[in-house]
Coordinates of C-alpha atoms in Angstrom, one line a residue:
M1 CA 82.3 35.5 -23.5
G2 CA 84.6 35.9 -20.1
V3 CA 87.4 33.5 -19.0
F4 CA 84.5 31.5 -16.8
E5 CA 82.5 30.8 -19.8
R6 CA 85.0 30.0 -22.2
Y7 CA 86.9 27.5 -20.0
L8 CA 83.4 26.2 -19.0
S9 CA 84.3 22.4 -19.8
V10 CA 86.9 23.0 -18.3
W11 CA 86.1 24.3 -14.8
V12 CA 83.8 21.5 -14.7
A13 CA 86.4 19.1 -15.2
A14 CA 88.0 20.2 -12.5
A15 CA 85.0 20.1 -10.3
M16 CA 84.6 16.4 -10.9
V17 CA 87.9 15.5 -10.2
L18 CA 87.7 17.9 -7.2
G19 CA 84.6 16.3 -5.9
I20 CA 85.5 12.2 -6.5
A21 CA 89.0 13.1 -4.5
L22 CA 86.5 14.9 -1.7
G23 CA 84.2 12.2 -2.0
N24 CA 87.4 9.1 -1.3
L25 CA 89.4 11.2 1.7
A26 CA 86.0 13.0 3.3
P27 CA 83.1 10.6 2.4
P28 CA 81.3 12.2 6.0
V29 CA 81.6 15.7 4.7
V30 CA 79.7 14.8 1.5
N31 CA 77.4 13.2 3.2
A32 CA 76.1 15.7 6.1
I33 CA 75.6 17.8 3.3
A34 CA 73.1 14.9 1.7
A35 CA 71.5 14.6 5.0
A36 CA 70.6 18.8 5.0
E37 CA 67.5 17.9 3.3
V38 CA 63.2 19.3 4.1
A39 CA 61.0 18.1 2.1
S40 CA 63.0 16.3 -0.6
V41 CA 65.1 19.5 -1.1
N42 CA 68.4 19.5 -0.4
L43 CA 69.1 22.5 1.2
V44 CA 72.6 23.7 0.5
V45 CA 71.6 22.4 -3.0
A46 CA 68.8 24.8 -2.9
V47 CA 71.1 28.2 -2.5
L48 CA 73.8 26.9 -4.8
I49 CA 70.5 26.6 -7.4
W50 CA 69.5 30.3 -7.0
A51 CA 72.5 31.5 -7.9
M52 CA 73.1 30.2 -10.8
V53 CA 69.4 30.9 -11.5
Y54 CA 68.0 33.9 -10.1
P55 CA 71.4 36.2 -12.3
M56 CA 69.6 34.4 -15.5
M57 CA 65.8 35.4 -14.6
V58 CA 67.2 38.9 -13.8
G59 CA 67.3 39.3 -18.1
V60 CA 63.8 38.3 -18.3
D61 CA 62.1 41.3 -20.1
P62 CA 58.3 40.8 -20.9
G63 CA 58.4 44.1 -22.6
S64 CA 60.4 42.9 -25.3
L65 CA 57.6 40.4 -26.5
G66 CA 56.0 43.2 -28.5
Q67 CA 59.4 42.8 -31.2
V68 CA 58.2 39.2 -32.1
A69 CA 55.9 41.3 -34.8
R70 CA 58.4 42.0 -36.9
Q71 CA 60.2 38.2 -37.1
P72 CA 57.8 35.7 -36.3
R73 CA 58.9 32.9 -38.4
G74 CA 62.6 32.5 -36.0
L75 CA 60.2 32.4 -33.1
L76 CA 58.4 29.9 -33.9
I77 CA 61.3 27.8 -35.0
T78 CA 62.4 27.8 -31.5
L79 CA 59.3 26.9 -30.2
A80 CA 58.6 24.0 -32.5
V81 CA 61.9 22.9 -31.5
N82 CA 62.2 23.1 -27.9
W83 CA 58.8 22.6 -26.9
L84 CA 57.6 20.2 -29.5
I85 CA 60.5 18.2 -30.4
K86 CA 63.2 18.4 -28.3
P87 CA 62.3 17.3 -25.6
F88 CA 60.8 13.6 -27.2
T89 CA 63.5 12.8 -29.2
M90 CA 66.4 13.2 -25.8
A91 CA 63.9 10.6 -24.4
A92 CA 63.5 8.5 -27.9
L93 CA 67.5 8.4 -27.8
A94 CA 67.8 7.9 -24.1
V95 CA 65.6 5.0 -24.1
L96 CA 67.4 3.7 -27.7
F97 CA 70.4 4.0 -25.9
F98 CA 70.1 2.7 -22.5
E99 CA 67.9 -0.1 -23.0
V100 CA 69.0 -1.1 -26.0
V101 CA 72.4 0.1 -27.6
F102 CA 73.8 -0.1 -24.1
A103 CA 72.3 -2.4 -22.5
R104 CA 74.8 -5.3 -21.8
W105 CA 76.8 -2.6 -20.2
I106 CA 74.5 -0.6 -17.7
A107 CA 72.3 -2.5 -15.0
P108 CA 68.3 -1.9 -15.7
A109 CA 68.0 0.3 -13.0
D110 CA 71.0 2.3 -13.1
A111 CA 69.5 3.5 -17.0
Q112 CA 66.6 4.3 -15.9
Q113 CA 68.2 6.7 -14.0
Y114 CA 69.9 8.2 -16.7
I115 CA 66.9 7.9 -18.8
A116 CA 65.3 10.3 -16.4
G117 CA 68.0 12.5 -16.6
L118 CA 68.3 12.8 -19.9
I119 CA 64.9 13.3 -20.4
L120 CA 65.0 16.4 -18.1
L121 CA 68.1 17.7 -19.8
G122 CA 65.5 17.6 -22.8
A123 CA 63.0 19.7 -21.5
A124 CA 64.5 22.4 -20.4
P125 CA 66.0 25.0 -23.4
C126 CA 68.4 27.3 -22.6
T127 CA 68.0 30.4 -20.7
A128 CA 71.5 31.8 -20.1
M129 CA 74.6 30.8 -22.1
V130 CA 72.4 31.4 -25.5
F131 CA 73.3 35.7 -24.8
V132 CA 77.0 33.8 -25.1
W133 CA 76.1 32.0 -28.3
S134 CA 74.0 34.5 -30.0
H135 CA 77.2 37.3 -29.1
L136 CA 79.9 34.8 -30.9
T137 CA 77.9 34.7 -33.7
Q138 CA 76.9 38.3 -33.8
G139 CA 73.0 37.2 -33.4
D140 CA 70.1 40.0 -32.5
E141 CA 70.4 40.2 -29.0
N142 CA 66.8 42.3 -28.3
Y143 CA 65.3 39.2 -30.7
T144 CA 67.8 36.9 -28.4
L145 CA 66.1 38.2 -25.8
V146 CA 62.4 37.7 -26.6
Q147 CA 62.7 33.7 -28.0
V148 CA 64.4 33.6 -23.8
T149 CA 62.4 35.5 -22.3
V150 CA 58.7 33.8 -23.9
N151 CA 60.8 30.2 -23.0
D152 CA 60.6 30.7 -19.6
L153 CA 57.0 31.6 -19.3
I154 CA 56.5 28.9 -21.4
M155 CA 58.6 26.7 -18.9
V156 CA 57.1 28.2 -16.1
V157 CA 53.5 26.2 -16.9
A158 CA 54.9 23.4 -19.0
F159 CA 58.0 22.4 -17.9
A160 CA 56.0 19.9 -15.6
P161 CA 53.6 17.8 -17.5
I162 CA 56.2 17.6 -19.9
V163 CA 58.4 15.9 -17.6
A164 CA 56.0 14.0 -16.3
F165 CA 54.4 12.7 -19.1
L166 CA 57.5 11.6 -20.4
L167 CA 58.8 9.9 -17.0
G168 CA 55.8 7.8 -16.9
V169 CA 56.4 6.6 -20.7
T170 CA 59.7 5.3 -19.3
D171 CA 57.9 3.5 -16.5
I172 CA 59.7 6.0 -13.9
A173 CA 57.9 6.6 -10.9
V174 CA 56.8 10.4 -10.9
P175 CA 56.3 11.9 -7.8
W176 CA 54.5 14.6 -8.7
E177 CA 54.6 17.3 -5.3
T178 CA 58.2 17.2 -5.7
L179 CA 58.5 17.8 -9.0
L180 CA 56.0 20.6 -8.9
L181 CA 57.7 21.9 -6.0
S182 CA 60.9 21.9 -7.8
V183 CA 59.0 23.9 -10.6
L184 CA 57.8 26.7 -7.8
L185 CA 61.4 26.9 -6.3
F186 CA 63.4 26.8 -9.3
I187 CA 61.8 28.5 -11.7
A188 CA 58.9 30.6 -10.8
L189 CA 60.1 31.9 -7.8
P190 CA 63.1 32.7 -9.8
L191 CA 62.2 34.3 -12.1
V192 CA 59.4 36.8 -10.0
A193 CA 62.3 37.4 -8.3
G194 CA 64.0 38.9 -11.5
L195 CA 61.0 40.6 -12.2
L196 CA 60.6 42.2 -9.1
T197 CA 64.4 43.2 -9.4
R198 CA 64.3 44.9 -12.6
R199 CA 61.7 46.7 -11.6
M200 CA 63.2 47.8 -8.5
L201 CA 66.5 49.1 -10.6
G202 CA 64.9 50.5 -12.7
T203 CA 66.9 51.5 -15.9
P204 CA 68.8 49.1 -18.3
E205 CA 71.7 50.7 -17.4
A206 CA 71.1 50.5 -13.8
I207 CA 70.0 46.1 -14.6
A208 CA 73.2 45.5 -17.2
A209 CA 75.6 46.9 -14.2
F210 CA 73.3 44.8 -11.4
Q211 CA 73.7 41.5 -14.0
G212 CA 77.6 41.9 -14.0
R213 CA 78.0 41.7 -10.6
I214 CA 76.0 38.9 -9.9
K215 CA 76.6 37.4 -12.9
P216 CA 79.7 35.6 -11.4
F217 CA 77.8 33.8 -8.1
S218 CA 76.0 31.6 -11.1
I219 CA 79.4 29.9 -11.9
V220 CA 80.5 29.5 -8.4
G221 CA 77.1 27.4 -7.3
L222 CA 77.8 26.0 -11.0
I223 CA 81.0 24.5 -10.0
A224 CA 80.2 24.0 -6.1
T225 CA 76.9 22.0 -7.2
V226 CA 78.9 19.5 -9.7
V227 CA 82.1 18.9 -6.6
I228 CA 78.9 18.1 -4.7
L229 CA 77.9 15.6 -6.5
F230 CA 80.5 14.2 -8.1
G231 CA 81.7 13.4 -4.1
L232 CA 78.7 11.2 -4.3
Q233 CA 79.0 9.5 -7.1
G234 CA 83.0 9.7 -6.7
Q235 CA 83.5 5.9 -6.2
V236 CA 80.7 4.9 -9.1
I237 CA 82.9 7.1 -11.5
L238 CA 86.3 5.3 -10.1
D239 CA 84.5 1.5 -10.7
R240 CA 83.2 2.4 -14.1
P241 CA 84.6 5.7 -15.6
T242 CA 83.0 4.9 -18.9
V243 CA 79.7 5.4 -17.8
I244 CA 80.5 9.2 -18.5
V245 CA 81.6 8.3 -22.2
L246 CA 77.8 6.3 -22.2
I247 CA 75.9 9.3 -21.3
A248 CA 77.5 11.5 -23.5
V249 CA 77.1 10.0 -26.8
P250 CA 73.1 10.2 -26.7
I251 CA 73.9 14.1 -25.8
L252 CA 76.2 15.2 -28.3
L253 CA 73.5 13.0 -30.9
Q254 CA 70.5 15.0 -29.6
S255 CA 72.8 18.7 -30.0
V256 CA 73.9 18.2 -33.6
G257 CA 70.7 16.4 -34.5
V258 CA 68.1 19.4 -33.3
F259 CA 70.9 22.0 -34.2
A260 CA 70.8 20.8 -37.6
L261 CA 66.6 20.7 -37.8
A262 CA 66.1 24.7 -36.3
Y263 CA 69.3 25.8 -38.8
A264 CA 67.6 24.0 -42.3
A265 CA 64.0 25.7 -41.3
A266 CA 65.4 28.5 -40.7
F267 CA 67.3 28.6 -44.0
A268 CA 64.2 27.0 -45.8
L269 CA 62.2 30.0 -43.9
K270 CA 64.4 32.4 -45.4
V271 CA 65.5 33.7 -41.4
P272 CA 68.0 36.6 -41.6
H273 CA 71.5 34.6 -40.1
R274 CA 71.5 37.4 -37.3
I275 CA 68.1 35.5 -35.6
A276 CA 68.6 32.4 -37.9
A277 CA 72.0 30.8 -35.7
P278 CA 70.6 32.1 -32.1
C279 CA 67.4 30.0 -33.3
A280 CA 69.3 27.3 -33.2
L281 CA 71.7 27.5 -31.4
I282 CA 69.0 28.1 -28.3
G283 CA 67.3 25.2 -28.8
T284 CA 70.1 22.9 -28.8
S285 CA 71.6 24.2 -25.4
N286 CA 70.2 23.3 -22.3
F287 CA 69.0 24.8 -19.4
F288 CA 71.4 22.3 -17.3
E289 CA 71.0 24.8 -14.3
L290 CA 67.6 23.7 -13.6
A291 CA 67.8 20.0 -15.4
V292 CA 70.6 19.6 -12.5
A293 CA 68.4 20.8 -9.3
V294 CA 65.8 19.1 -10.6
A295 CA 67.2 16.1 -11.0
I296 CA 68.3 16.0 -7.1
S297 CA 64.7 17.1 -6.2
L298 CA 63.4 14.1 -7.5
F299 CA 65.9 11.6 -7.4
G300 CA 69.0 12.5 -5.0
L301 CA 72.6 13.9 -4.5
N302 CA 73.9 10.4 -5.9
S303 CA 71.1 9.5 -8.2
G304 CA 72.4 8.7 -12.1
A305 CA 69.9 10.9 -13.1
A306 CA 71.9 13.9 -11.0
L307 CA 75.2 12.4 -12.4
A308 CA 73.7 12.3 -15.9
T309 CA 72.5 16.3 -16.4
V310 CA 75.9 17.1 -14.9
V311 CA 77.3 15.4 -17.8
G312 CA 75.6 17.2 -19.6
V313 CA 77.4 20.5 -18.3
L314 CA 80.7 18.7 -19.6
V315 CA 79.4 18.3 -23.2
E316 CA 77.6 21.3 -24.0
V317 CA 80.4 23.6 -24.3
P318 CA 82.9 22.8 -26.8
V319 CA 79.5 21.4 -28.3
M320 CA 78.2 24.6 -28.5
L321 CA 81.5 26.2 -29.8
T322 CA 82.2 23.6 -32.7
L323 CA 78.1 24.7 -33.4
V324 CA 79.3 28.4 -33.5
A325 CA 82.0 28.0 -35.5
F326 CA 79.6 26.0 -38.2
A327 CA 77.3 29.0 -38.2
N328 CA 79.8 31.9 -38.9
R329 CA 81.1 29.9 -41.7
T330 CA 77.6 29.8 -43.3
R331 CA 76.7 33.4 -42.2
A332 CA 77.0 33.9 -46.2
R333 CA 74.0 31.3 -47.4
F334 CA 71.8 33.0 -45.4
A335 CA 69.6 36.0 -45.9
A336 CA 71.2 39.8 -44.9

């Protein structure tokens, strides 16, 4: 894990502080960025999102799908957790906390925004950072690539319907055109671009070298997006700093619960640890770049939904590192 990945929470926290300062000291700058929209898509943020997502999509290798046959149970657990359980438990926790537990402290309109942001997080399984978690648990890198590839291909067709259904269940208006445009811009097109890039580069060595060169753009894009988001949310956060803690609570519970479920299932099905650990971690982690992008497209840069997805970024790294440590300590209990 590189310096940026290891201290991602630190960089995100610093970006939050910088964004709040920028929003309070130079509001015209942030407002000008927010005004740069075409068809409900912010042009500045769209460029930053591509900088985040495209390097990950270059790593998607459809040719690796044939490796599933040698250990199908790990993939089945991942798919069941990511697409049949995780989005719905996240939505349930969001509703529970923001409509019941935290209702006295959160205005109803804000609560709906935070619920929407958490739904977007729950419906977007991890694409990139799972390779880091797999490496730290001595996971099978090729199998992890298979899991990511299958998830990305499913995401192209499943993300929008699941999000639309869950937002509808929580009585949040679903702008279908914007949602489908977001899936096209931030999933389908980057995936096609990544596949074309792989074809042009040709060899695995050339692909790996190219990914190494463009990887920093992903972190830069994320940090710049956080600065913009918190610039627009700065006054709200200064007025109500506890909102960050409140949003983090259901995210923490979701992360630990999903990991425990997937890890226990892998243990019960006698999945080898080199597959079981990444299998559980990929379901626990989130594709927060996509969640941030879609939240901005659907609800706007200064929305509570966008803020909730960014809190997910802040929470994820320390939680995931804790779960990685637990997985490593329990390695001996699993099949070799």
